mmCIF file of C-alpha atoms in Angstrom:
data_model
loop_
_atom_site.group_PDB
_atom_site.id
_atom_site.type_symbol
_atom_site.label_atom_id
_atom_site.label_comp_id
_atom_site.label_asym_id
_atom_site.label_seq_id
_atom_site.Cartn_x
_atom_site.Cartn_y
_atom_site.Cartn_z
ATOM 1 C CA MET A 1 112.249 -114.840 67.884
ATOM 2 C CA THR A 2 111.299 -112.673 64.900
ATOM 3 C CA VAL A 3 111.784 -113.847 61.320
ATOM 4 C CA GLU A 4 114.474 -111.204 60.813
ATOM 5 C CA LYS A 5 116.480 -112.461 63.790
ATOM 6 C CA LYS A 6 116.122 -116.041 62.593
ATOM 7 C CA LEU A 7 117.433 -115.137 59.134
ATOM 8 C CA LYS A 8 120.383 -113.249 60.621
ATOM 9 C CA LYS A 9 121.154 -116.160 62.910
ATOM 10 C CA ILE A 10 121.184 -118.525 59.923
ATOM 11 C CA ALA A 11 123.619 -116.233 58.129
ATOM 12 C CA GLU A 12 125.851 -116.034 61.218
ATOM 13 C CA GLN A 13 126.023 -119.830 61.324
ATOM 14 C CA TRP A 14 127.393 -119.742 57.772
ATOM 15 C CA PHE A 15 130.430 -117.773 58.972
ATOM 16 C CA TYR A 16 132.422 -120.974 59.592
ATOM 17 C CA SER A 17 130.554 -123.584 57.525
ATOM 18 C CA GLU A 18 129.667 -121.571 54.373
ATOM 19 C CA PRO A 19 132.008 -118.528 54.253
ATOM 20 C CA VAL A 20 131.148 -117.473 50.694
ATOM 21 C CA LEU A 21 127.414 -117.512 51.519
ATOM 22 C CA PHE A 22 128.025 -115.428 54.654
ATOM 23 C CA SER A 23 130.221 -112.844 52.908
ATOM 24 C CA THR A 24 127.743 -112.552 50.022
ATOM 25 C CA PHE A 25 124.883 -112.088 52.487
ATOM 26 C CA CYS A 26 126.838 -109.220 54.062
ATOM 27 C CA THR A 27 126.956 -107.341 50.734
ATOM 28 C CA HIS A 28 123.156 -106.875 50.911
ATOM 29 C CA SER A 29 120.746 -105.287 53.374
ATOM 30 C CA LEU A 30 118.082 -107.485 54.973
ATOM 31 C CA VAL A 31 114.779 -105.586 54.666
ATOM 32 C CA GLU A 32 111.293 -106.575 55.845
ATOM 33 C CA ASN A 33 108.515 -106.048 53.287
ATOM 34 C CA SER A 34 105.218 -107.484 54.491
ATOM 35 C CA GLY A 35 103.408 -106.006 51.490
ATOM 36 C CA MET A 36 104.868 -108.702 49.218
ATOM 37 C CA SER A 37 102.901 -111.766 48.172
ATOM 38 C CA VAL A 38 106.151 -113.768 47.835
ATOM 39 C CA PRO A 39 108.308 -114.972 50.753
ATOM 40 C CA VAL A 40 111.796 -113.715 49.763
ATOM 41 C CA ARG A 41 113.258 -111.756 46.857
ATOM 42 C CA THR A 42 116.495 -109.940 45.999
ATOM 43 C CA GLY A 43 117.581 -106.901 43.990
ATOM 44 C CA GLN A 44 118.941 -103.365 44.388
ATOM 45 C CA MET A 45 121.425 -104.677 46.991
ATOM 46 C CA ARG A 46 118.553 -105.785 49.248
ATOM 47 C CA ILE A 47 117.175 -109.122 50.428
ATOM 48 C CA GLU A 48 113.501 -108.465 51.090
ATOM 49 C CA PHE A 49 111.366 -110.888 53.104
ATOM 50 C CA SER A 50 107.753 -111.152 54.222
ATOM 51 C CA SER A 51 107.348 -111.982 57.912
ATOM 52 C CA LEU A 52 103.693 -112.869 57.318
ATOM 53 C CA LEU A 53 104.583 -115.585 54.817
ATOM 54 C CA LEU A 54 107.634 -116.884 56.677
ATOM 55 C CA GLU A 55 106.510 -116.860 60.313
ATOM 56 C CA LYS A 56 105.248 -120.477 60.165
ATOM 57 C CA CYS A 57 108.309 -121.801 58.319
ATOM 58 C CA THR A 58 110.760 -124.086 60.080
ATOM 59 C CA ASP A 59 114.382 -123.023 60.475
ATOM 60 C CA SER A 60 115.415 -125.417 57.689
ATOM 61 C CA GLN A 61 112.829 -123.893 55.336
ATOM 62 C CA LEU A 62 114.006 -120.381 56.198
ATOM 63 C CA GLU A 63 117.596 -121.390 55.486
ATOM 64 C CA GLU A 64 116.526 -122.895 52.179
ATOM 65 C CA TYR A 65 114.757 -119.705 51.059
ATOM 66 C CA LEU A 66 117.750 -117.585 52.075
ATOM 67 C CA LYS A 67 120.279 -119.943 50.478
ATOM 68 C CA ILE A 68 118.441 -119.872 47.134
ATOM 69 C CA GLU A 69 118.577 -116.065 47.062
ATOM 70 C CA ILE A 70 122.276 -116.070 47.943
ATOM 71 C CA TYR A 71 122.902 -118.515 45.085
ATOM 72 C CA ARG A 72 120.973 -116.166 42.817
ATOM 73 C CA ILE A 73 123.162 -113.260 43.943
ATOM 74 C CA LEU A 74 126.380 -115.244 43.454
ATOM 75 C CA LEU A 75 125.277 -116.063 39.914
ATOM 76 C CA GLN A 76 124.590 -112.299 39.516
ATOM 77 C CA HIS A 77 121.191 -112.890 37.909
ATOM 78 C CA PRO A 78 119.488 -109.840 39.533
ATOM 79 C CA TYR A 79 122.278 -107.502 38.345
ATOM 80 C CA MET A 80 123.175 -108.713 34.855
ATOM 81 C CA ARG A 81 122.610 -106.716 31.711
ATOM 82 C CA GLN A 82 119.122 -107.692 30.556
ATOM 83 C CA PRO A 83 118.142 -108.483 26.949
ATOM 84 C CA HIS A 84 116.302 -105.773 25.012
ATOM 85 C CA ASN A 85 112.687 -105.542 26.221
ATOM 86 C CA ALA A 86 113.367 -108.400 28.622
ATOM 87 C CA LYS A 87 110.448 -109.912 30.506
ATOM 88 C CA LYS A 88 111.613 -109.965 34.110
ATOM 89 C CA GLY A 89 109.248 -112.738 35.114
ATOM 90 C CA ILE A 90 110.815 -115.055 32.548
ATOM 91 C CA LEU A 91 114.297 -114.029 33.717
ATOM 92 C CA LEU A 92 113.246 -115.262 37.161
ATOM 93 C CA LEU A 93 112.046 -118.582 35.731
ATOM 94 C CA ALA A 94 115.384 -118.955 33.903
ATOM 95 C CA SER A 95 117.247 -118.208 37.131
ATOM 96 C CA ASP A 96 115.318 -120.908 38.992
ATOM 97 C CA VAL A 97 115.996 -123.522 36.310
ATOM 98 C CA THR A 98 119.696 -122.564 36.187
ATOM 99 C CA ILE A 99 119.992 -123.090 39.956
ATOM 100 C CA ASN A 100 118.061 -126.369 39.699
ATOM 101 C CA GLN A 101 120.798 -127.743 37.434
ATOM 102 C CA PHE A 102 123.192 -127.845 40.405
ATOM 103 C CA TYR A 103 121.032 -127.652 43.512
ATOM 104 C CA LYS A 104 117.678 -129.312 44.162
ATOM 105 C CA PRO A 105 115.731 -126.967 46.459
ATOM 106 C CA SER A 106 113.347 -128.366 49.065
ATOM 107 C CA VAL A 107 111.079 -125.303 48.818
ATOM 108 C CA SER A 108 108.852 -124.373 45.899
ATOM 109 C CA LEU A 109 110.370 -122.142 43.191
ATOM 110 C CA ALA A 110 108.276 -120.493 40.461
ATOM 111 C CA GLY A 111 110.522 -121.630 37.612
ATOM 112 C CA ILE A 112 110.597 -125.238 38.787
ATOM 113 C CA GLU A 113 106.816 -125.344 39.229
ATOM 114 C CA TYR A 114 106.320 -123.888 35.744
ATOM 115 C CA PHE A 115 108.606 -126.471 34.153
ATOM 116 C CA LYS A 116 106.908 -129.304 36.045
ATOM 117 C CA GLN A 117 103.544 -128.160 34.736
ATOM 118 C CA GLN A 118 104.916 -128.116 31.208
ATOM 119 C CA ALA A 119 106.486 -131.556 31.742
ATOM 120 C CA VAL A 120 103.014 -132.951 32.482
ATOM 121 C CA ARG A 121 101.520 -131.181 29.474
ATOM 122 C CA PHE A 122 104.192 -132.531 27.119
ATOM 123 C CA ARG A 123 103.151 -136.036 28.052
ATOM 124 C CA MET A 124 99.471 -135.390 27.405
ATOM 125 C CA LEU A 125 97.732 -136.104 24.102
ATOM 126 C CA GLU A 126 97.185 -132.403 23.346
ATOM 127 C CA HIS A 127 100.405 -130.883 21.992
ATOM 128 C CA PRO A 128 101.288 -127.876 24.251
ATOM 129 C CA LEU A 129 103.221 -126.031 21.514
ATOM 130 C CA GLY A 130 100.553 -126.499 18.891
ATOM 131 C CA ILE A 131 100.632 -128.956 16.031
ATOM 132 C CA LYS A 132 103.077 -126.893 13.919
ATOM 133 C CA TRP A 133 105.936 -127.763 16.320
ATOM 134 C CA HIS A 134 105.261 -131.500 16.244
ATOM 135 C CA CYS A 135 108.564 -133.454 15.793
ATOM 136 C CA SER A 136 110.502 -130.165 15.610
ATOM 137 C CA PRO A 137 113.951 -129.580 17.226
ATOM 138 C CA GLU A 138 112.167 -127.360 19.761
ATOM 139 C CA GLU A 139 109.821 -130.146 20.778
ATOM 140 C CA LYS A 140 112.724 -132.581 21.067
ATOM 141 C CA PHE A 141 114.595 -130.111 23.311
ATOM 142 C CA PHE A 142 111.684 -129.817 25.736
ATOM 143 C CA GLN A 143 110.956 -133.547 25.643
ATOM 144 C CA LYS A 144 114.581 -134.039 26.760
ATOM 145 C CA ASN A 145 114.659 -131.290 29.396
ATOM 146 C CA LEU A 146 111.165 -131.513 30.880
ATOM 147 C CA ASN A 147 111.383 -134.593 33.072
ATOM 148 C CA ILE A 148 110.181 -135.289 36.594
ATOM 149 C CA ASN A 149 112.100 -137.848 38.619
ATOM 150 C CA LYS A 150 109.587 -140.520 39.659
ATOM 151 C CA ASP A 151 111.468 -141.342 42.874
ATOM 152 C CA ASN A 152 111.801 -137.880 44.424
ATOM 153 C CA GLY A 153 109.666 -135.585 42.252
ATOM 154 C CA ASN A 154 112.623 -133.371 41.273
ATOM 155 C CA LEU A 155 112.821 -131.633 37.916
ATOM 156 C CA GLU A 156 115.577 -133.157 35.783
ATOM 157 C CA THR A 157 117.161 -131.158 32.926
ATOM 158 C CA LEU A 158 119.849 -132.767 30.786
ATOM 159 C CA ASP A 159 121.397 -129.854 28.860
ATOM 160 C CA ASP A 160 123.989 -127.728 30.700
ATOM 161 C CA LEU A 161 122.811 -124.300 29.550
ATOM 162 C CA SER A 162 123.669 -120.780 30.645
ATOM 163 C CA PHE A 163 121.223 -118.354 32.245
ATOM 164 C CA ASP A 164 120.840 -116.471 28.941
ATOM 165 C CA GLU A 165 120.173 -119.669 27.001
ATOM 166 C CA TRP A 166 117.502 -120.803 29.455
ATOM 167 C CA TYR A 167 115.874 -117.382 29.172
ATOM 168 C CA ARG A 168 115.568 -117.717 25.389
ATOM 169 C CA TRP A 169 114.146 -121.241 25.588
ATOM 170 C CA ILE A 170 111.625 -120.366 28.304
ATOM 171 C CA LEU A 171 110.591 -117.202 26.462
ATOM 172 C CA PHE A 172 109.890 -119.340 23.395
ATOM 173 C CA LEU A 173 107.981 -121.889 25.474
ATOM 174 C CA VAL A 174 105.842 -119.266 27.229
ATOM 175 C CA ARG A 175 104.935 -117.528 23.977
ATOM 176 C CA GLU A 176 104.098 -120.676 22.049
ATOM 177 C CA THR A 177 102.148 -122.436 24.818
ATOM 178 C CA SER A 178 100.163 -119.263 25.524
ATOM 179 C CA PHE A 179 99.329 -118.941 21.813
ATOM 180 C CA ALA A 180 98.342 -122.605 21.565
ATOM 181 C CA GLY A 181 96.245 -122.342 24.742
ATOM 182 C CA GLU A 182 94.374 -119.293 23.469
ATOM 183 C CA ASN A 183 93.629 -121.058 20.168
ATOM 184 C CA ALA A 184 92.271 -124.029 22.067
ATOM 185 C CA GLY A 185 90.097 -121.720 24.141
ATOM 186 C CA SER A 186 91.637 -122.804 27.451
ATOM 187 C CA ALA A 187 92.908 -120.504 30.170
ATOM 188 C CA ASN A 188 95.492 -121.813 32.590
ATOM 189 C CA GLY A 189 94.944 -120.194 35.982
ATOM 190 C CA ASP A 190 98.016 -121.866 37.512
ATOM 191 C CA GLU A 191 100.291 -120.370 34.843
ATOM 192 C CA SER A 192 98.741 -116.942 35.432
ATOM 193 C CA ARG A 193 99.497 -117.137 39.153
ATOM 194 C CA LEU A 194 103.046 -118.300 38.420
ATOM 195 C CA SER A 195 103.503 -115.330 36.112
ATOM 196 C CA GLN A 196 102.365 -112.893 38.804
ATOM 197 C CA ALA A 197 104.692 -114.480 41.374
ATOM 198 C CA SER A 198 107.714 -114.491 39.053
ATOM 199 C CA ASN A 199 107.107 -110.850 38.085
ATOM 200 C CA GLU A 200 107.000 -109.822 41.740
ATOM 201 C CA LEU A 201 110.062 -111.882 42.619
ATOM 202 C CA SER A 202 112.091 -110.153 39.881
ATOM 203 C CA GLU A 203 110.622 -106.667 40.344
ATOM 204 C CA LEU A 204 113.875 -105.265 41.790
ATOM 205 C CA TRP A 205 116.124 -106.724 39.087
ATOM 206 C CA GLU A 206 118.130 -104.221 37.057
ATOM 207 C CA GLU A 207 121.667 -103.960 35.717
ATOM 208 C CA ASN A 208 124.031 -102.801 38.432
ATOM 209 C CA GLN A 209 127.786 -102.867 37.828
ATOM 210 C CA GLU A 210 128.636 -101.821 41.371
ATOM 211 C CA ALA A 211 126.699 -104.810 42.679
ATOM 212 C CA GLN A 212 128.460 -107.072 40.165
ATOM 213 C CA ALA A 213 131.835 -105.734 41.304
ATOM 214 C CA ALA A 214 130.983 -106.372 44.976
ATOM 215 C CA ILE A 215 129.848 -109.932 44.216
ATOM 216 C CA GLN A 216 132.884 -110.680 42.060
ATOM 217 C CA LYS A 217 135.101 -109.464 44.883
ATOM 218 C CA GLU A 218 133.566 -112.073 47.202
ATOM 219 C CA ILE A 219 133.959 -114.767 44.534
ATOM 220 C CA GLN A 220 137.648 -113.890 44.112
ATOM 221 C CA LYS A 221 138.084 -113.978 47.885
ATOM 222 C CA ALA A 222 136.466 -117.427 48.060
ATOM 223 C CA GLU A 223 138.736 -118.643 45.260
ATOM 224 C CA THR A 224 141.870 -117.261 46.931
ATOM 225 C CA ASP A 225 141.034 -118.451 50.465
ATOM 226 C CA GLN A 226 139.402 -121.722 49.374
ATOM 227 C CA GLY A 227 136.283 -120.506 51.162
ATOM 228 C CA TRP A 228 133.652 -122.263 49.059
ATOM 229 C CA GLY A 229 132.353 -124.315 51.988
ATOM 230 C CA GLY A 230 129.734 -126.826 50.879
ATOM 231 C CA LEU A 231 129.131 -125.189 47.509
ATOM 232 C CA GLY A 232 129.084 -128.017 44.976
ATOM 233 C CA GLY A 233 131.732 -128.221 42.275
ATOM 234 C CA ASN A 234 129.276 -127.656 39.422
ATOM 235 C CA LEU A 235 127.775 -124.617 41.107
ATOM 236 C CA GLN A 236 131.274 -123.288 41.828
ATOM 237 C CA ARG A 237 132.055 -123.619 38.123
ATOM 238 C CA LYS A 238 128.893 -121.751 37.171
ATOM 239 C CA VAL A 239 129.594 -118.982 39.679
ATOM 240 C CA LYS A 240 133.180 -118.545 38.460
ATOM 241 C CA GLN A 241 132.056 -118.505 34.843
ATOM 242 C CA GLY A 242 129.749 -115.586 35.627
ATOM 243 C CA ALA A 243 132.575 -113.706 37.354
ATOM 244 C CA ASP A 244 134.967 -114.274 34.437
ATOM 245 C CA LEU A 245 132.754 -112.791 31.713
ATOM 246 C CA ASP A 246 134.626 -110.236 29.633
ATOM 247 C CA MET A 247 133.804 -106.648 30.501
ATOM 248 C CA ASP A 248 132.550 -104.590 27.575
ATOM 249 C CA TYR A 249 134.880 -101.579 27.613
ATOM 250 C CA ARG A 250 132.571 -99.665 25.257
ATOM 251 C CA ARG A 251 129.720 -99.859 27.757
ATOM 252 C CA ILE A 252 132.005 -98.691 30.575
ATOM 253 C CA LEU A 253 133.158 -95.719 28.485
ATOM 254 C CA SER A 254 129.574 -94.823 27.589
ATOM 255 C CA GLN A 255 128.518 -94.895 31.251
ATOM 256 C CA PHE A 256 131.518 -92.787 32.243
ATOM 257 C CA ARG A 257 130.637 -90.217 29.578
ATOM 258 C CA THR A 258 126.991 -90.161 30.708
ATOM 259 C CA ASN A 259 127.996 -89.616 34.339
ATOM 260 C CA ILE A 260 130.308 -86.767 33.392
ATOM 261 C CA LEU A 261 127.827 -85.058 31.087
ATOM 262 C CA SER A 262 124.948 -85.294 33.529
ATOM 263 C CA ALA A 263 127.012 -83.839 36.358
ATOM 264 C CA ASP A 264 126.381 -80.226 35.299
ATOM 265 C CA ARG A 265 122.743 -79.644 36.241
ATOM 266 C CA THR A 266 121.185 -76.225 36.611
ATOM 267 C CA LEU A 267 117.731 -75.429 37.957
ATOM 268 C CA THR A 268 115.510 -73.172 35.869
ATOM 269 C CA ARG A 269 112.016 -71.681 36.030
ATOM 270 C CA MET A 270 111.859 -71.619 32.218
ATOM 271 C CA ARG A 271 111.433 -75.393 32.039
ATOM 272 C CA PRO A 272 108.486 -77.002 33.943
ATOM 273 C CA ASN A 273 109.158 -79.718 36.471
ATOM 274 C CA ARG A 274 108.080 -83.115 35.123
ATOM 275 C CA ARG A 275 105.978 -83.938 38.178
ATOM 276 C CA PHE A 276 104.793 -80.554 39.474
ATOM 277 C CA GLY A 277 104.806 -78.315 36.398
ATOM 278 C CA PHE A 278 105.722 -74.635 36.948
ATOM 279 C CA LYS A 279 105.058 -74.915 40.701
ATOM 280 C CA ALA A 280 108.574 -76.329 41.076
ATOM 281 C CA MET A 281 111.780 -75.595 39.232
ATOM 282 C CA GLY A 282 112.760 -77.765 36.301
ATOM 283 C CA CYS A 283 116.341 -78.598 35.441
ATOM 284 C CA ARG A 284 118.601 -78.350 32.429
ATOM 285 C CA TYR A 285 121.702 -80.433 31.810
ATOM 286 C CA GLU A 286 124.660 -78.806 30.150
ATOM 287 C CA ARG A 287 125.919 -81.465 27.749
ATOM 288 C CA LYS A 288 129.506 -80.314 27.922
ATOM 289 C CA ALA A 289 132.421 -81.419 30.032
ATOM 290 C CA ASN A 290 136.196 -81.278 30.261
ATOM 291 C CA ILE A 291 138.147 -84.497 30.659
ATOM 292 C CA LEU A 292 141.766 -84.956 31.610
ATOM 293 C CA VAL A 293 143.465 -87.977 30.055
ATOM 294 C CA ALA A 294 146.628 -89.220 31.744
ATOM 295 C CA VAL A 295 148.801 -91.626 29.729
ATOM 296 C CA ASP A 296 151.409 -93.884 31.283
ATOM 297 C CA VAL A 297 154.563 -93.617 29.125
ATOM 298 C CA SER A 298 156.665 -96.086 31.074
ATOM 299 C CA GLY A 299 158.621 -98.696 29.154
ATOM 300 C CA SER A 300 155.902 -101.378 29.337
ATOM 301 C CA ILE A 301 153.352 -99.470 27.186
ATOM 302 C CA SER A 302 153.640 -100.317 23.478
ATOM 303 C CA ASP A 303 153.006 -97.998 20.532
ATOM 304 C CA GLU A 304 150.190 -100.280 19.355
ATOM 305 C CA SER A 305 148.401 -100.166 22.742
ATOM 306 C CA PHE A 306 148.695 -96.392 22.818
ATOM 307 C CA SER A 307 147.295 -96.099 19.280
ATOM 308 C CA ASN A 308 144.333 -98.341 20.141
ATOM 309 C CA PHE A 309 143.658 -96.292 23.247
ATOM 310 C CA LEU A 310 143.599 -92.965 21.364
ATOM 311 C CA HIS A 311 141.306 -94.461 18.733
ATOM 312 C CA ALA A 312 138.828 -95.687 21.384
ATOM 313 C CA ILE A 313 138.829 -92.341 23.220
ATOM 314 C CA ASN A 314 138.263 -90.339 20.033
ATOM 315 C CA ASN A 315 135.317 -92.547 19.042
ATOM 316 C CA PHE A 316 133.523 -92.192 22.364
ATOM 317 C CA PHE A 317 134.137 -88.540 23.180
ATOM 318 C CA ILE A 318 133.448 -86.765 19.895
ATOM 319 C CA PHE A 319 130.113 -85.302 21.028
ATOM 320 C CA GLY A 320 129.358 -83.403 24.206
ATOM 321 C CA ILE A 321 132.933 -83.087 25.426
ATOM 322 C CA GLU A 322 134.224 -79.539 25.265
ATOM 323 C CA LYS A 323 137.872 -80.416 25.797
ATOM 324 C CA LEU A 324 140.059 -83.530 26.025
ATOM 325 C CA ASP A 325 143.477 -82.727 27.468
ATOM 326 C CA LEU A 326 146.388 -85.160 27.670
ATOM 327 C CA ILE A 327 149.183 -85.366 30.178
ATOM 328 C CA PHE A 328 151.953 -87.968 30.145
ATOM 329 C CA PHE A 329 153.707 -89.509 33.129
ATOM 330 C CA ASP A 330 156.066 -92.219 34.267
ATOM 331 C CA THR A 331 157.698 -91.426 37.635
ATOM 332 C CA ASN A 332 156.672 -87.769 37.135
ATOM 333 C CA LEU A 333 154.766 -85.582 34.683
ATOM 334 C CA LYS A 334 156.375 -85.250 31.246
ATOM 335 C CA ASN A 335 154.528 -82.102 30.149
ATOM 336 C CA SER A 336 153.818 -79.103 32.360
ATOM 337 C CA LYS A 337 150.885 -78.061 30.165
ATOM 338 C CA PRO A 338 148.283 -80.510 28.808
ATOM 339 C CA VAL A 339 148.085 -81.028 25.051
ATOM 340 C CA THR A 340 144.886 -81.434 23.057
ATOM 341 C CA ILE A 341 143.927 -84.921 21.922
ATOM 342 C CA LYS A 342 143.003 -83.616 18.462
ATOM 343 C CA LYS A 343 146.658 -83.299 17.630
ATOM 344 C CA LYS A 344 148.297 -86.402 16.132
ATOM 345 C CA ILE A 345 150.575 -87.828 18.791
ATOM 346 C CA GLU A 346 153.168 -90.589 18.537
ATOM 347 C CA LEU A 347 154.253 -92.334 21.715
ATOM 348 C CA LYS A 348 157.836 -92.541 20.462
ATOM 349 C CA ASP A 349 158.020 -88.718 20.414
ATOM 350 C CA ILE A 350 157.313 -88.471 24.160
ATOM 351 C CA LYS A 351 160.137 -88.578 26.660
ATOM 352 C CA GLY A 352 159.699 -91.105 29.407
ATOM 353 C CA ARG A 353 160.010 -94.895 29.452
ATOM 354 C CA GLY A 354 160.971 -95.002 33.120
ATOM 355 C CA GLY A 355 159.095 -96.488 36.101
ATOM 356 C CA THR A 356 155.495 -95.646 37.072
ATOM 357 C CA ASN A 357 154.135 -93.309 39.731
ATOM 358 C CA PHE A 358 150.410 -92.463 39.507
ATOM 359 C CA GLN A 359 150.419 -89.792 42.216
ATOM 360 C CA PRO A 360 151.681 -86.806 40.159
ATOM 361 C CA ALA A 361 148.933 -87.308 37.570
ATOM 362 C CA ILE A 362 146.268 -87.731 40.281
ATOM 363 C CA ASP A 363 147.455 -84.583 42.068
ATOM 364 C CA PHE A 364 147.400 -82.589 38.809
ATOM 365 C CA TYR A 365 143.763 -83.626 38.252
ATOM 366 C CA PHE A 366 142.627 -82.529 41.718
ATOM 367 C CA GLU A 367 144.545 -79.250 41.484
ATOM 368 C CA HIS A 368 142.720 -78.252 38.279
ATOM 369 C CA LYS A 369 139.030 -77.757 39.061
ATOM 370 C CA GLU A 370 138.003 -77.263 35.430
ATOM 371 C CA TYR A 371 138.026 -81.018 34.770
ATOM 372 C CA ASN A 372 134.855 -83.061 35.358
ATOM 373 C CA GLY A 373 136.535 -86.431 35.089
ATOM 374 C CA MET A 374 139.805 -88.224 34.466
ATOM 375 C CA ILE A 375 140.838 -91.222 32.365
ATOM 376 C CA ILE A 376 144.119 -93.003 33.099
ATOM 377 C CA PHE A 377 145.631 -95.320 30.495
ATOM 378 C CA THR A 378 148.216 -97.649 32.029
ATOM 379 C CA ASP A 379 149.311 -101.221 32.589
ATOM 380 C CA GLY A 380 148.581 -100.825 36.317
ATOM 381 C CA GLU A 381 152.133 -101.541 37.440
ATOM 382 C CA GLY A 382 152.819 -98.978 40.153
ATOM 383 C CA ASN A 383 152.190 -98.037 43.768
ATOM 384 C CA ILE A 384 148.574 -97.422 44.780
ATOM 385 C CA PRO A 385 147.932 -93.649 44.716
ATOM 386 C CA LEU A 386 146.322 -91.643 47.491
ATOM 387 C CA ILE A 387 142.794 -90.450 46.608
ATOM 388 C CA LYS A 388 141.662 -87.690 48.958
ATOM 389 C CA LYS A 389 138.216 -86.950 47.480
ATOM 390 C CA GLN A 390 135.300 -89.366 47.337
ATOM 391 C CA LYS A 391 133.729 -87.997 44.131
ATOM 392 C CA SER A 392 136.837 -88.388 42.029
ATOM 393 C CA ASN A 393 135.246 -89.632 38.734
ATOM 394 C CA ILE A 394 138.343 -91.507 37.583
ATOM 395 C CA LEU A 395 138.237 -94.287 34.988
ATOM 396 C CA TRP A 396 141.272 -96.530 34.612
ATOM 397 C CA ILE A 397 141.740 -98.220 31.223
ATOM 398 C CA LEU A 398 144.222 -101.082 31.426
ATOM 399 C CA SER A 399 146.233 -102.035 28.351
ATOM 400 C CA SER A 400 145.282 -105.745 28.424
ATOM 401 C CA ARG A 401 143.040 -108.304 30.127
ATOM 402 C CA LEU A 402 146.002 -109.655 32.087
ATOM 403 C CA ASP A 403 146.842 -106.169 33.407
ATOM 404 C CA TYR A 404 143.168 -105.688 34.305
ATOM 405 C CA GLU A 405 143.050 -108.918 36.322
ATOM 406 C CA LYS A 406 146.147 -107.855 38.275
ATOM 407 C CA ALA A 407 144.962 -104.319 39.048
ATOM 408 C CA LYS A 408 141.142 -104.437 39.278
ATOM 409 C CA GLN A 409 141.067 -105.274 42.986
ATOM 410 C CA TRP A 410 143.138 -102.328 44.211
ATOM 411 C CA ILE A 411 141.531 -99.912 41.722
ATOM 412 C CA GLY A 412 138.082 -101.026 42.877
ATOM 413 C CA SER A 413 139.065 -100.247 46.473
ATOM 414 C CA LEU A 414 139.601 -96.549 45.594
ATOM 415 C CA SER A 415 136.517 -94.404 46.120
ATOM 416 C CA GLY A 416 134.991 -93.059 42.895
ATOM 417 C CA ASN A 417 137.300 -95.158 40.689
ATOM 418 C CA LYS A 418 136.311 -97.728 38.045
ATOM 419 C CA CYS A 419 138.356 -99.770 35.629
ATOM 420 C CA THR A 420 138.121 -101.649 32.354
ATOM 421 C CA TYR A 421 140.571 -102.783 29.681
ATOM 422 C CA LEU A 422 141.064 -102.651 25.940
ATOM 423 C CA PRO A 423 140.868 -106.026 24.159
ATOM 424 C CA VAL A 424 144.001 -106.953 22.278
#
């Protein structure tokens, strides 16, 4: 049996015993990559594996490698927003140590091996951080969290830290120990190999909100159906914490604007192609777009929420947007012709305050081809509309976090639709 078939068989066995692991596995493609020098890695919605490195592994070892990557996916480490100028290899080390807090793997992980090496060094006479850190809070932190269990050889960390916090501590440790090692004239070949492995393991890591949404959907399903299987309570808590992080509405708006602005691309011979020069046509992006804004004026939308919404929209769409048109709706459209957002508008001056039906506003958007995208401001209380086109470019902005939690699942099921919310 091939390694690929063995891995798929392991995942199939999780269907009944570990439902959240099985459903998370199904969100990714299993891809063979024998050019890797590492056994398994994840990223870009793929689980890549090397048959050459895994062919001699037992079934239990294969399951362990696969389980670790699924844990990594559930914690969303490969798809999180990375710190500025982040070092991916250190992100991988932080991911390994975060997992080790709640699950002791039986296979070797780069982050665990690195910490074990440092644990040995911290108990040697030569100070690994250099003499300037002697008796410092940093030294005390690592003395506390760099421990090897004498009975089983496991790495023991005492502080319950987040993925981001571990990244900052490991980044500090790597920089300071490297500096101290260079001053002492010693080169650590083991650390160099670990660095190469961790860089390759995290090569595919990049921020991906669609991947985060897919993973969070599986986490919500596990929470609703009590489908956690054998996932430990502490790991469940960590997974749910990652899924409950507040969404930055400003980042969502910026991405929506970028997608709309970059949609109008024209090919031109006047601009050289970046790769092939004048042999191929270059392209020019027209940094202009028209956006339709649909505002729910049913009775549940307050004047304050509406004011905050207009303020946020004005701040993010000053540049590059040729026109921002507003329509208002409850059970039907309240204005036959859109009004410009530049005009001062008071919600109390608009007739409405009835129930909510999203379909008239959606239909108006699709009937008017001049718009590149649509923003809907609402509380989400209404029947799910019918979306006929896949590339709909619709962003829903919910009036509160509570409204967002209620509506995000059905909005996420609509093709080409994304959602966020305004903080109170």
